[in-house]
PDB file of C-alpha atoms in Angstrom:
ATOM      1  CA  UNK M  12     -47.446 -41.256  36.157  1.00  0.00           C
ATOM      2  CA  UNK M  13     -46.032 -37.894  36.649  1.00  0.00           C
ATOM      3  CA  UNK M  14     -41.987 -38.237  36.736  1.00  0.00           C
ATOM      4  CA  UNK M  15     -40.323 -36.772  39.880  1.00  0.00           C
ATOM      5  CA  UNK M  16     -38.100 -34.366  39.679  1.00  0.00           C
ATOM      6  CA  UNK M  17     -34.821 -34.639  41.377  1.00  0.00           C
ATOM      7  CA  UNK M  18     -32.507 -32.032  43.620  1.00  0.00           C
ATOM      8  CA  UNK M  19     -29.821 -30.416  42.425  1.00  0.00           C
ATOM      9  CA  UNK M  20     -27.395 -33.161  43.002  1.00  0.00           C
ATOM     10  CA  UNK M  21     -29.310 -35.623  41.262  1.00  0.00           C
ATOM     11  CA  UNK M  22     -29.727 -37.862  44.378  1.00  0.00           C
ATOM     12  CA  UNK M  23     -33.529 -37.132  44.923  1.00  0.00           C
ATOM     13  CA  UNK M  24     -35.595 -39.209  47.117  1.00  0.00           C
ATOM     14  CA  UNK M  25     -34.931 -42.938  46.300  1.00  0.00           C
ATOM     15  CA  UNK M  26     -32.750 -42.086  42.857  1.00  0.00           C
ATOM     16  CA  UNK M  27     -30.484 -45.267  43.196  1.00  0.00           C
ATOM     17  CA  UNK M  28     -32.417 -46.933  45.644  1.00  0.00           C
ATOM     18  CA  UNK M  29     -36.209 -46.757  45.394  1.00  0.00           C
ATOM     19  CA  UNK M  30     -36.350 -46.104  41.760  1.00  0.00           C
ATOM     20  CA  UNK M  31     -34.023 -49.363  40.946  1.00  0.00           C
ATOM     21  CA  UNK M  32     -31.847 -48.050  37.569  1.00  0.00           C
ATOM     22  CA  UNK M  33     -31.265 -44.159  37.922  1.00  0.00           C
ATOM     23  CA  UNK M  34     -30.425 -41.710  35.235  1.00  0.00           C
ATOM     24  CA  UNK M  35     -27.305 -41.383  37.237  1.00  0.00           C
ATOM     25  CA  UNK M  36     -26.073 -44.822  37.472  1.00  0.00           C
ATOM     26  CA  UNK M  37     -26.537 -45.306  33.950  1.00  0.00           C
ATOM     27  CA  UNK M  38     -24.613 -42.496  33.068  1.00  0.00           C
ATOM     28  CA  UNK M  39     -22.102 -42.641  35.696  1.00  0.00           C
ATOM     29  CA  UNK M  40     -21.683 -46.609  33.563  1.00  0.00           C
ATOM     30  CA  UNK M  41     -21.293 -44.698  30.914  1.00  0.00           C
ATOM     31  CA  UNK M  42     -18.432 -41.912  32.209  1.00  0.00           C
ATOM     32  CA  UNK M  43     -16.839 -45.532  33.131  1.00  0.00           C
ATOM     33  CA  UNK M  44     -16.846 -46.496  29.645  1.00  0.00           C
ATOM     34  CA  UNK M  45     -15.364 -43.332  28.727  1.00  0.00           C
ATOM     35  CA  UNK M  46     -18.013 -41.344  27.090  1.00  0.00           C
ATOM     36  CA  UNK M  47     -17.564 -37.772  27.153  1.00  0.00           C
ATOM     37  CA  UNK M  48     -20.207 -36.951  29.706  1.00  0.00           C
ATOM     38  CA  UNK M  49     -19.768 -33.168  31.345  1.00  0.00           C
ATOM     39  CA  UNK M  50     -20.169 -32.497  35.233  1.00  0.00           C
ATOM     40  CA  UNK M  51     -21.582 -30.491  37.034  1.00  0.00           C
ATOM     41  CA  UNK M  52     -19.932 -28.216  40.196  1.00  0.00           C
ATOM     42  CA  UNK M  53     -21.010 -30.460  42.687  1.00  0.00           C
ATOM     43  CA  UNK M  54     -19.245 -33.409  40.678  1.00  0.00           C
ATOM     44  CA  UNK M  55     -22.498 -35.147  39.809  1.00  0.00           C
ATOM     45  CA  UNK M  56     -23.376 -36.344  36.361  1.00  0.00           C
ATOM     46  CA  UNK M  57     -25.239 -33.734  33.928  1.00  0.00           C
ATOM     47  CA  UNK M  58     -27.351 -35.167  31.704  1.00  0.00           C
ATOM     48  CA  UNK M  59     -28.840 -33.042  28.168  1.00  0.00           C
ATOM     49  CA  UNK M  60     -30.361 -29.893  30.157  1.00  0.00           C
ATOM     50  CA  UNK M  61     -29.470 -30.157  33.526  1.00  0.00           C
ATOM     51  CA  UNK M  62     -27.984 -26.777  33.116  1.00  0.00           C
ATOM     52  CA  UNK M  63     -29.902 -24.054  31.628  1.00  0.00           C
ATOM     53  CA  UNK M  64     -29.294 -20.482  29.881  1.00  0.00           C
ATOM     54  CA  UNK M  65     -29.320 -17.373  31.708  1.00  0.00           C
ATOM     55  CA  UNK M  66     -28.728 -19.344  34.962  1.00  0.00           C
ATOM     56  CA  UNK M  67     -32.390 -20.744  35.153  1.00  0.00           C
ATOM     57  CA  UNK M  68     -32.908 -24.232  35.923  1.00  0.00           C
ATOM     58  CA  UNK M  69     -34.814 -26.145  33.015  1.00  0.00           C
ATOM     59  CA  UNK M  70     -36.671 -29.193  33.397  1.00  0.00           C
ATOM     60  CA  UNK M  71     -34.290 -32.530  33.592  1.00  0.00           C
ATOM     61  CA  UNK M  72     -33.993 -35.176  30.476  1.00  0.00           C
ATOM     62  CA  UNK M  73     -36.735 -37.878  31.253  1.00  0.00           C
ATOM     63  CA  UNK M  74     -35.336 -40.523  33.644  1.00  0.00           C
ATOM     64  CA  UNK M  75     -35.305 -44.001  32.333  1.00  0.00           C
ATOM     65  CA  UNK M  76     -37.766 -44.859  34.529  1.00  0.00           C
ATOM     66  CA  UNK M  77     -41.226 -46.735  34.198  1.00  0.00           C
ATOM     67  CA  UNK M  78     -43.880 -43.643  33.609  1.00  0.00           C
ATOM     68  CA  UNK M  79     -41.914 -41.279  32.625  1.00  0.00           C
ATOM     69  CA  UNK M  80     -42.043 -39.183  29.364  1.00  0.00           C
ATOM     70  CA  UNK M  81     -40.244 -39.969  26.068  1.00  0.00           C
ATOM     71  CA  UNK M  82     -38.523 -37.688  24.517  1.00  0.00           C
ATOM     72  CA  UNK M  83     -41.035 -34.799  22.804  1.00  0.00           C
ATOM     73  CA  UNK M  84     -41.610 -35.113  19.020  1.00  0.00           C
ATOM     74  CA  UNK M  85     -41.802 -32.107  16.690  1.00  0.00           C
ATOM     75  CA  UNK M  86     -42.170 -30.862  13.351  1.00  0.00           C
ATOM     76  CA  UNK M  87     -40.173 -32.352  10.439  1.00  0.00           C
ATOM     77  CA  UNK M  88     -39.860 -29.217   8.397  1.00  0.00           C
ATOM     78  CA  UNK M  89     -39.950 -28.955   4.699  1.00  0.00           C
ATOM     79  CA  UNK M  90     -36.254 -29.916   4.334  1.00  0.00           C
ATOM     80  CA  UNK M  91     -36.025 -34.149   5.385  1.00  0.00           C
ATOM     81  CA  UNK M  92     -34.418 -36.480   2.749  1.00  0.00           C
ATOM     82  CA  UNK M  93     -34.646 -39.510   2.806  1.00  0.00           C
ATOM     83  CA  UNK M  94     -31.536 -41.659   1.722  1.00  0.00           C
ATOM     84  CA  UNK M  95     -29.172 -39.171   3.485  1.00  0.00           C
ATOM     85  CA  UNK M  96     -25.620 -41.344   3.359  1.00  0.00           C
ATOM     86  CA  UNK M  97     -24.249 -43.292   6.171  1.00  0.00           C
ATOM     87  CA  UNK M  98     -22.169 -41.233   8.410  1.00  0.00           C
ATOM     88  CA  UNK M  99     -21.004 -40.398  11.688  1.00  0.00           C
ATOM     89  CA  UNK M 100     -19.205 -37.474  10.714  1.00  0.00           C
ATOM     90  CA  UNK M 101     -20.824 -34.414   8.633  1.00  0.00           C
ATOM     91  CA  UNK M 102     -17.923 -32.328   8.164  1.00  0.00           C
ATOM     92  CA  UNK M 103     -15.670 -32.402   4.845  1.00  0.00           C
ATOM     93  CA  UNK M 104     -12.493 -30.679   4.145  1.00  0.00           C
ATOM     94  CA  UNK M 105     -12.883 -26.973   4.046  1.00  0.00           C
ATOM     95  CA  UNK M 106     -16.378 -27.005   6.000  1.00  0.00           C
ATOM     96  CA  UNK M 107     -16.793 -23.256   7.476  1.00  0.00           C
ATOM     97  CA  UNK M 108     -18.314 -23.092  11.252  1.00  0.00           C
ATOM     98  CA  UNK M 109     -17.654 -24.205  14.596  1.00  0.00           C
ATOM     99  CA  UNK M 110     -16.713 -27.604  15.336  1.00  0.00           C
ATOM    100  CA  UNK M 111     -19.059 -29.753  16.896  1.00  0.00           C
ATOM    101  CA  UNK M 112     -19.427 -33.525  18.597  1.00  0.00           C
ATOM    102  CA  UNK M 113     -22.862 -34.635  19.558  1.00  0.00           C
ATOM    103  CA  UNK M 114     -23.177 -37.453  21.517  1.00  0.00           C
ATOM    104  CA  UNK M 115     -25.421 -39.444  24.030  1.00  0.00           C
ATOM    105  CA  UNK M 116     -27.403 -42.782  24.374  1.00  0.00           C
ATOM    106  CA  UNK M 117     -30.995 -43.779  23.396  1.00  0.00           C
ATOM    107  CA  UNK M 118     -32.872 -45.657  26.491  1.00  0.00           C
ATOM    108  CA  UNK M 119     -36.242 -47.401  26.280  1.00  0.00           C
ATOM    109  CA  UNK M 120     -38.666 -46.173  29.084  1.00  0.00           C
ATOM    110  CA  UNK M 121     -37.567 -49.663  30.991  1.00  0.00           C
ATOM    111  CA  UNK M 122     -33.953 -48.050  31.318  1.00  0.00           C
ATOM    112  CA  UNK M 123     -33.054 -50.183  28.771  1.00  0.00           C
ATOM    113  CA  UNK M 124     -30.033 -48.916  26.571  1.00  0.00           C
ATOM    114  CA  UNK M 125     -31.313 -49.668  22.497  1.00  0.00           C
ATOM    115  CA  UNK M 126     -29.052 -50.570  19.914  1.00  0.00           C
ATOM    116  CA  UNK M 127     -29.640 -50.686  16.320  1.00  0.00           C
ATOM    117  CA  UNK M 128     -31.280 -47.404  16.545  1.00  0.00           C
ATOM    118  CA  UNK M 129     -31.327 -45.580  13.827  1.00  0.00           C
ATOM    119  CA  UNK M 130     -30.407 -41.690  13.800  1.00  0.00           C
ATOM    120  CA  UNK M 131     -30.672 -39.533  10.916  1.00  0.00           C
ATOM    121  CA  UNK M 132     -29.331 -35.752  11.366  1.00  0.00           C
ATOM    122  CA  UNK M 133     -29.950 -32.916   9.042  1.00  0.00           C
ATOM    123  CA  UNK M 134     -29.105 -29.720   9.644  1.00  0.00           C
ATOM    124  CA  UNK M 135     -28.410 -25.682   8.242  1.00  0.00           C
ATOM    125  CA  UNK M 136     -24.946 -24.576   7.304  1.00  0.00           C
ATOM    126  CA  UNK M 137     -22.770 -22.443   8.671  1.00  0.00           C
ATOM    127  CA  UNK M 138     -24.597 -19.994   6.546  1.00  0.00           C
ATOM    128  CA  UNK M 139     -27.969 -20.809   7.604  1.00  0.00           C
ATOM    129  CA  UNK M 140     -28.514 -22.733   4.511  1.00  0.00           C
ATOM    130  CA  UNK M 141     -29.853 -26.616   3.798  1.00  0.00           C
ATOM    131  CA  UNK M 142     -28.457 -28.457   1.288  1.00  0.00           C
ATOM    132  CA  UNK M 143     -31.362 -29.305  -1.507  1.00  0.00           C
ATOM    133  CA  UNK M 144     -29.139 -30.406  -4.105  1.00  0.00           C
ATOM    134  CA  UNK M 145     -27.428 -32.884  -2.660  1.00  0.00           C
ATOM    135  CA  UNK M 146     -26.340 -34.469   0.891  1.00  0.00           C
ATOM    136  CA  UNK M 147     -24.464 -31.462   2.774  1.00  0.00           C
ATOM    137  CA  UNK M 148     -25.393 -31.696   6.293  1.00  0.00           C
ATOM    138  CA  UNK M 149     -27.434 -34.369   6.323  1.00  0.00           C
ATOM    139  CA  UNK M 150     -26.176 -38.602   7.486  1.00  0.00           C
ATOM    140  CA  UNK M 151     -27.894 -41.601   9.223  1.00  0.00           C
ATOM    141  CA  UNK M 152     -26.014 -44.026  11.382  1.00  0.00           C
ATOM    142  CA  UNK M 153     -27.162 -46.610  14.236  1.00  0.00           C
ATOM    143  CA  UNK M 154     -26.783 -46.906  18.108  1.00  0.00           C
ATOM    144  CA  UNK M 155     -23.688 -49.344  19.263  1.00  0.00           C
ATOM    145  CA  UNK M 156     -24.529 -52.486  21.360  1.00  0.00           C
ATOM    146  CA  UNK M 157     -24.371 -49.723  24.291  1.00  0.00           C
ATOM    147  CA  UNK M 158     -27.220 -47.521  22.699  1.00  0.00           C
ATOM    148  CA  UNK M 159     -24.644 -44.824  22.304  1.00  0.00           C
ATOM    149  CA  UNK M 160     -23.889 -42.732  19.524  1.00  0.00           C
ATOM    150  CA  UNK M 161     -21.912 -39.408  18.262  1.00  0.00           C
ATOM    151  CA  UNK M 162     -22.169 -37.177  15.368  1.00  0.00           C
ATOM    152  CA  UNK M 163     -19.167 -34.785  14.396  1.00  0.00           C
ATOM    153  CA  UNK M 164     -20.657 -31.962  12.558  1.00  0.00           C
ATOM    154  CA  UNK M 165     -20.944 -27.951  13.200  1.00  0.00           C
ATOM    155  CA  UNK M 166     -22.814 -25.449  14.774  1.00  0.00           C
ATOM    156  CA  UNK M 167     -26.020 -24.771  12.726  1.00  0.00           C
ATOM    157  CA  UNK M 168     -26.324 -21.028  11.310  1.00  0.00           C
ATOM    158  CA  UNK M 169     -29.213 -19.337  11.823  1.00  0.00           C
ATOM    159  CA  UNK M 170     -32.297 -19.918   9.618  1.00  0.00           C
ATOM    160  CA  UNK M 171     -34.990 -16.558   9.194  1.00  0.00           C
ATOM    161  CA  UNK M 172     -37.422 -17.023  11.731  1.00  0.00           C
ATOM    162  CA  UNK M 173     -35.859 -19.678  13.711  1.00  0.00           C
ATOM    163  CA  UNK M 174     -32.911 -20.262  16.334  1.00  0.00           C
ATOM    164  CA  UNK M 175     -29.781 -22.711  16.081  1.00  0.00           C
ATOM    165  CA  UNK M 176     -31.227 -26.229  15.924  1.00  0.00           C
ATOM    166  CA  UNK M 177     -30.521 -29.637  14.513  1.00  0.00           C
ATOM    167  CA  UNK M 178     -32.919 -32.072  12.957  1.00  0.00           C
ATOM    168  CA  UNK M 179     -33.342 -35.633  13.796  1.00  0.00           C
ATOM    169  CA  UNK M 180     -35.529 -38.687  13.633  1.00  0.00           C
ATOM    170  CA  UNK M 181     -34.693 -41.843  15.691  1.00  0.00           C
ATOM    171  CA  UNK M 182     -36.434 -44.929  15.203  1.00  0.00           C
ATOM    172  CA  UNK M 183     -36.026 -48.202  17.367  1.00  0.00           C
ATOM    173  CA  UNK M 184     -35.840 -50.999  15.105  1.00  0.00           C
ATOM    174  CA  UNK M 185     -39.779 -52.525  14.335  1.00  0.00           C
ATOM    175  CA  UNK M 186     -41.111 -49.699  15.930  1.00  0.00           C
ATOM    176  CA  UNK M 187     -42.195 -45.910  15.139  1.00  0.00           C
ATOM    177  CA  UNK M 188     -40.334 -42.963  13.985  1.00  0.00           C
ATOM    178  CA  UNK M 189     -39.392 -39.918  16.439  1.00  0.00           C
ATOM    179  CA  UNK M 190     -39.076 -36.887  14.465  1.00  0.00           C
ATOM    180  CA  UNK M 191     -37.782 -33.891  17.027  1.00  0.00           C
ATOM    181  CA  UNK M 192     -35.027 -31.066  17.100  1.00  0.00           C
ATOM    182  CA  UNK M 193     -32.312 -30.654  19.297  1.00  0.00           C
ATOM    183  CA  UNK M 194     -31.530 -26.930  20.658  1.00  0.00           C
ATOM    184  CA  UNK M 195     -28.797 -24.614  22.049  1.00  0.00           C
ATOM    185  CA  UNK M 196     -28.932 -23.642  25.532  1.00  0.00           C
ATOM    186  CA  UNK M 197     -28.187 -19.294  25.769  1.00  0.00           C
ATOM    187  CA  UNK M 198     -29.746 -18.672  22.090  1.00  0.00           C
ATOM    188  CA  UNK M 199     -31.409 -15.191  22.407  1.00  0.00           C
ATOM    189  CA  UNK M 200     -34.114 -16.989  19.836  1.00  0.00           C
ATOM    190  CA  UNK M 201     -34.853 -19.080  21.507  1.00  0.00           C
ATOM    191  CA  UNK M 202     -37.233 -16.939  23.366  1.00  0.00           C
ATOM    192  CA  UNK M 203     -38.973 -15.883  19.947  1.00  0.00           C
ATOM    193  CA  UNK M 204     -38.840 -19.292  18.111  1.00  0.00           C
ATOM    194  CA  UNK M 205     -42.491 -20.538  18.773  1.00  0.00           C
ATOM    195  CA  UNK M 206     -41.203 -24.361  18.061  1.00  0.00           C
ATOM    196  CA  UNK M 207     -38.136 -23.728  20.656  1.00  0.00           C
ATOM    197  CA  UNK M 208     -38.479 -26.456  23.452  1.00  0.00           C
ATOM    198  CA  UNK M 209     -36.484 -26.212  26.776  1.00  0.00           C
ATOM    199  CA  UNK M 210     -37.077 -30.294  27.115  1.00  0.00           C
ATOM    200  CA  UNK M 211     -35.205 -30.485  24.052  1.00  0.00           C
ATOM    201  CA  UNK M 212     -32.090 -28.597  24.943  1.00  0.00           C
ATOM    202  CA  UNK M 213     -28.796 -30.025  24.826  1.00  0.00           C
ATOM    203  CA  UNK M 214     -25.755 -29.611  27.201  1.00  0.00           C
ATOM    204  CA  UNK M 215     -22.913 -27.644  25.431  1.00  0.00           C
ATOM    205  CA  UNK M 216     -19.973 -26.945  26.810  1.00  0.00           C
ATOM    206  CA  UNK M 217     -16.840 -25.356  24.948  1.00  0.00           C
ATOM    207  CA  UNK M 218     -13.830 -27.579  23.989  1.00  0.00           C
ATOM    208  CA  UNK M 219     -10.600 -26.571  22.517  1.00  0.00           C
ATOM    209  CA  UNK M 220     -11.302 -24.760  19.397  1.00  0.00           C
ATOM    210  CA  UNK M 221     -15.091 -26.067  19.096  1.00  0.00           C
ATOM    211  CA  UNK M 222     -17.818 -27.184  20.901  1.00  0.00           C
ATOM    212  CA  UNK M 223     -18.961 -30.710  22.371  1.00  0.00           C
ATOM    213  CA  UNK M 224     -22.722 -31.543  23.338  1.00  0.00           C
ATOM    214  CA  UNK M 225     -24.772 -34.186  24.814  1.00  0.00           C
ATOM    215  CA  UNK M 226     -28.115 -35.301  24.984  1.00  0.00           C
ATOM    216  CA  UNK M 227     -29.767 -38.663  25.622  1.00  0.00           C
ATOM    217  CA  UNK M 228     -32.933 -39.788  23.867  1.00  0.00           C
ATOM    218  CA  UNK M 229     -35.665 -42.032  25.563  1.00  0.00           C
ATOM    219  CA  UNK M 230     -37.664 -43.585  23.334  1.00  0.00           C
ATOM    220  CA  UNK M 231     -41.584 -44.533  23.854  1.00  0.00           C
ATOM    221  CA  UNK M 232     -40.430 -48.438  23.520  1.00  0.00           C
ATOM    222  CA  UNK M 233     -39.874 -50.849  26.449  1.00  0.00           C
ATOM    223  CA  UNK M 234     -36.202 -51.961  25.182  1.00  0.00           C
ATOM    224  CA  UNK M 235     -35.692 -55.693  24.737  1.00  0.00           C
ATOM    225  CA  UNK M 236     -32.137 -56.869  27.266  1.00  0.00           C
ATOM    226  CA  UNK M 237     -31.313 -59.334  24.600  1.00  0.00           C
ATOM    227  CA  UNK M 238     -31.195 -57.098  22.019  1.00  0.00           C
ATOM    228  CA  UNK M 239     -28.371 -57.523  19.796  1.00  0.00           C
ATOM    229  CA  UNK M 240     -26.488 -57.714  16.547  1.00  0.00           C
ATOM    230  CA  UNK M 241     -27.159 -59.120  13.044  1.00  0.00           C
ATOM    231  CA  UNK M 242     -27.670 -62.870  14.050  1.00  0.00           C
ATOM    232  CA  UNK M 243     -24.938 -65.311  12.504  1.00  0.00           C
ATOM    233  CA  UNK M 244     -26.784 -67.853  11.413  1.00  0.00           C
ATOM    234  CA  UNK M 245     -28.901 -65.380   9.881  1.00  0.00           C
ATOM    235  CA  UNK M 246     -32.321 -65.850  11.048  1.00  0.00           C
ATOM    236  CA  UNK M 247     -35.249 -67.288   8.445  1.00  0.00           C
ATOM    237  CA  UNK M 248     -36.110 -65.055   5.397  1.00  0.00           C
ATOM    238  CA  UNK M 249     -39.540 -63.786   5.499  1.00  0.00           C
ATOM    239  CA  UNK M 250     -39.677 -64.409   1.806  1.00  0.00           C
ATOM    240  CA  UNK M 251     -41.060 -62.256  -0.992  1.00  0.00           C
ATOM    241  CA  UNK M 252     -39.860 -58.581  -2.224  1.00  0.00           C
ATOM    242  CA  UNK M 253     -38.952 -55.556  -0.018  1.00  0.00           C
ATOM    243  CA  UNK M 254     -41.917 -53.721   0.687  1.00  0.00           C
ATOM    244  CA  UNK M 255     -41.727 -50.309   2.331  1.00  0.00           C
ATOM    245  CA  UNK M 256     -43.934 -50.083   5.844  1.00  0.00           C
ATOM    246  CA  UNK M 257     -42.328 -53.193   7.244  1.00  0.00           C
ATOM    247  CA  UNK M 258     -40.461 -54.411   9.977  1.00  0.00           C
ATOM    248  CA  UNK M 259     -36.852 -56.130   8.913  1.00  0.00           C
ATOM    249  CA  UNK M 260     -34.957 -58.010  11.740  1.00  0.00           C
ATOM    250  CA  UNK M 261     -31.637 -58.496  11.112  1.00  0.00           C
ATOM    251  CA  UNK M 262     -30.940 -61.645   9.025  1.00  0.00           C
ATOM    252  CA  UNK M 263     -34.374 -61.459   6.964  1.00  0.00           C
ATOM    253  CA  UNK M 264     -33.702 -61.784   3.197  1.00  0.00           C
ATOM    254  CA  UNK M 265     -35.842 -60.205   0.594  1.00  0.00           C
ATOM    255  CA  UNK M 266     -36.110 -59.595  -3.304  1.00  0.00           C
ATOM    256  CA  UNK M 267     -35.616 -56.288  -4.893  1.00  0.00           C
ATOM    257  CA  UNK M 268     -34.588 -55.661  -8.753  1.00  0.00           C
ATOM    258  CA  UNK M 269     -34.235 -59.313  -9.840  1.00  0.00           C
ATOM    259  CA  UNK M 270     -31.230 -59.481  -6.705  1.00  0.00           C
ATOM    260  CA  UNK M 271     -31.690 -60.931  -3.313  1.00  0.00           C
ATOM    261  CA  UNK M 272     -30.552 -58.725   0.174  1.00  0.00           C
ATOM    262  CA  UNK M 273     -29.833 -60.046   3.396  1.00  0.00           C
ATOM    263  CA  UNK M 274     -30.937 -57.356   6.153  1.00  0.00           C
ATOM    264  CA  UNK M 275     -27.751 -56.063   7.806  1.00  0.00           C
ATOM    265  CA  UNK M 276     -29.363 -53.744  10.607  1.00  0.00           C
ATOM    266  CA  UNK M 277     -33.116 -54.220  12.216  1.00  0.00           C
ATOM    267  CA  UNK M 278     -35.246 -51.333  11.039  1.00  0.00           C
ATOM    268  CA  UNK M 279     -38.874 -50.609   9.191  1.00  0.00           C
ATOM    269  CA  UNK M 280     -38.330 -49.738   5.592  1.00  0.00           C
ATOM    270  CA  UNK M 281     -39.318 -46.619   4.387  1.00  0.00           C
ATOM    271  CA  UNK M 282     -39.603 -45.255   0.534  1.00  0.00           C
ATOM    272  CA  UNK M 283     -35.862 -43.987  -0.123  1.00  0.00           C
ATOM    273  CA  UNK M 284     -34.592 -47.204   1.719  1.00  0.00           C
ATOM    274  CA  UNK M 285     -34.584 -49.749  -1.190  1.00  0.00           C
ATOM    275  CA  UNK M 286     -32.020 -52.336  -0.476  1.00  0.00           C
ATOM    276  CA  UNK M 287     -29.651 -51.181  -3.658  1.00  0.00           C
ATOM    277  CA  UNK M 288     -29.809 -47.145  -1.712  1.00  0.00           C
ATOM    278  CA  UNK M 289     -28.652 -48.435   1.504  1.00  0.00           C
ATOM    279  CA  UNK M 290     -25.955 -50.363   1.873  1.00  0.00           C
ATOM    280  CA  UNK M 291     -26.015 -49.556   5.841  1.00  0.00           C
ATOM    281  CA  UNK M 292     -29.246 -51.982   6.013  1.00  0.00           C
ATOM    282  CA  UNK M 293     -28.656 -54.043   2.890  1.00  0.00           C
ATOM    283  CA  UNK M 294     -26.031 -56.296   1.523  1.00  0.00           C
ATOM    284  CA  UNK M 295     -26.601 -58.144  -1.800  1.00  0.00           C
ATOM    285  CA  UNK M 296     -25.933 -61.845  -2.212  1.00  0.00           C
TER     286      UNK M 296
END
């Protein structure tokens, strides 16, 4: 299906009526909640990329709607690492560069919010610079029972060859990897990075002394409404030792090292995600 694209306002054709959940009701549910979503003039929600650079309009964030695109993938880049730490906030005392909060939700195509996603960010310096030697810029953390989420980091410096982005992969639990970048709306690379997409731009908007952004991920899952938490009892080990490849729900116990693990956080294990590595997903018993 080809999506539809609304007005202005964000009240195309339909948008709360024929179309059942809108983009709009679920993130006027979410202003309600208190996230920090910006507006636009006319008062109306805006969503990641409702607002362009250079006063052009740029194609809207995919609705949660049946049909309609996920978000796009792109290159990882020679820089991932896996077992970044768990963290919601990048910054450390003395960090150099802007201040800046990234936030948004992650939606199924079904409109679905998805929590228990997991969201690892790496990113340049304020120099332009990734951190090889160790974990600078770089932290993994997981959608709420709302599907939100928010990063405090920095504005990426720019990289030779490329404009201001961040890295990120997001991965519903039991299901595939997304591996994409998230850019900066008014970049003048952005016209001359060949990887740049406009679909992948995020809403920034100036606040106090830094900067705050938002964009909202839909993931190419239908999400599940009874999604939820770690279950307590924990549900039935799937017995044997952690293997990498496979999908963990949360409860499962495995073998690793001679110790058992009870799975903390839904997810499909990757090499780097041993249970003794990741405390986030693993807790020893």
């Amino acid at each position: 299906m080809t999506p539809t694209t609304p007005d202005e306002s964000g009240n195309g054709p339909g948008a709360d009526t024929d179309r059942g959940i809108s983009r709009k009701t679920l993130l006027r549910a979410a202003v309600a909640a208190g996230a920090a979503v910006p507006l636009l003039a006319t008062g109306t929600v805006a969503l990641a990329r409702d607002a362009g650079s250079q006063g052009r309009s740029l194609t809207p964030t995919p609705f949660c709607d049946d049909g309609d695109d996920p978000t796009p993938d792109q290159i990882e880049g020679p820089y991932f690492k896996p077992n970044s730490p768990h963290r919601t906030n990048l910054v450390t005392p003395g960090t150099a560069g802007t201040r800046l909060t990234v936030s948004g939700h992650v939606f199924g195509r079904n409109c679905v919010p998805l929590p228990g996603v997991l969201l690892d960010f790496w990113q340049a310096d304020n120099a332009g610079a990734y951190d090889l030697a160790g974990y600078g810029f770089r932290g993994h953390q997981f959608t709420d029972t709302t599907g939100a989420f928010a990063l405090q980091t920095i504005v990426p410096g720019l990289y030779p060859g490329r404009t201001r982005h961040i890295h990120v992969k997001a991965q519903a639990p039991g299901e595939p990897a997304l591996t994409t970048q998230l850019y900066f709306p008014g970049e003048p690379r952005n016209g001359t990075d060949a990887l740049f997409d406009p679909a992948l731009l995020m809403n920034v908007r100036d606040a106090g002394g830094g900067k705050q952004a938002t964009f909202d991920f839909v993931l190419d899952v239908d999400g599940d409404p009874g999604t939820g938490g770690p279950t307590d009892p924990p549900t039935d080990p799937p017995g044997g030792s952690w293997a990498p490849g496979r999908p963990y729900a949360a409860g499962d116990r495995v073998t690793h090292g001679g110790a058992g693990y009870r799975c903390l956080q839904a997810h499909t294990s990757m090499p780097g995600w041993e249970p003794p590595h990741v405390p986030a997903l693993w807790r020893r018993e």
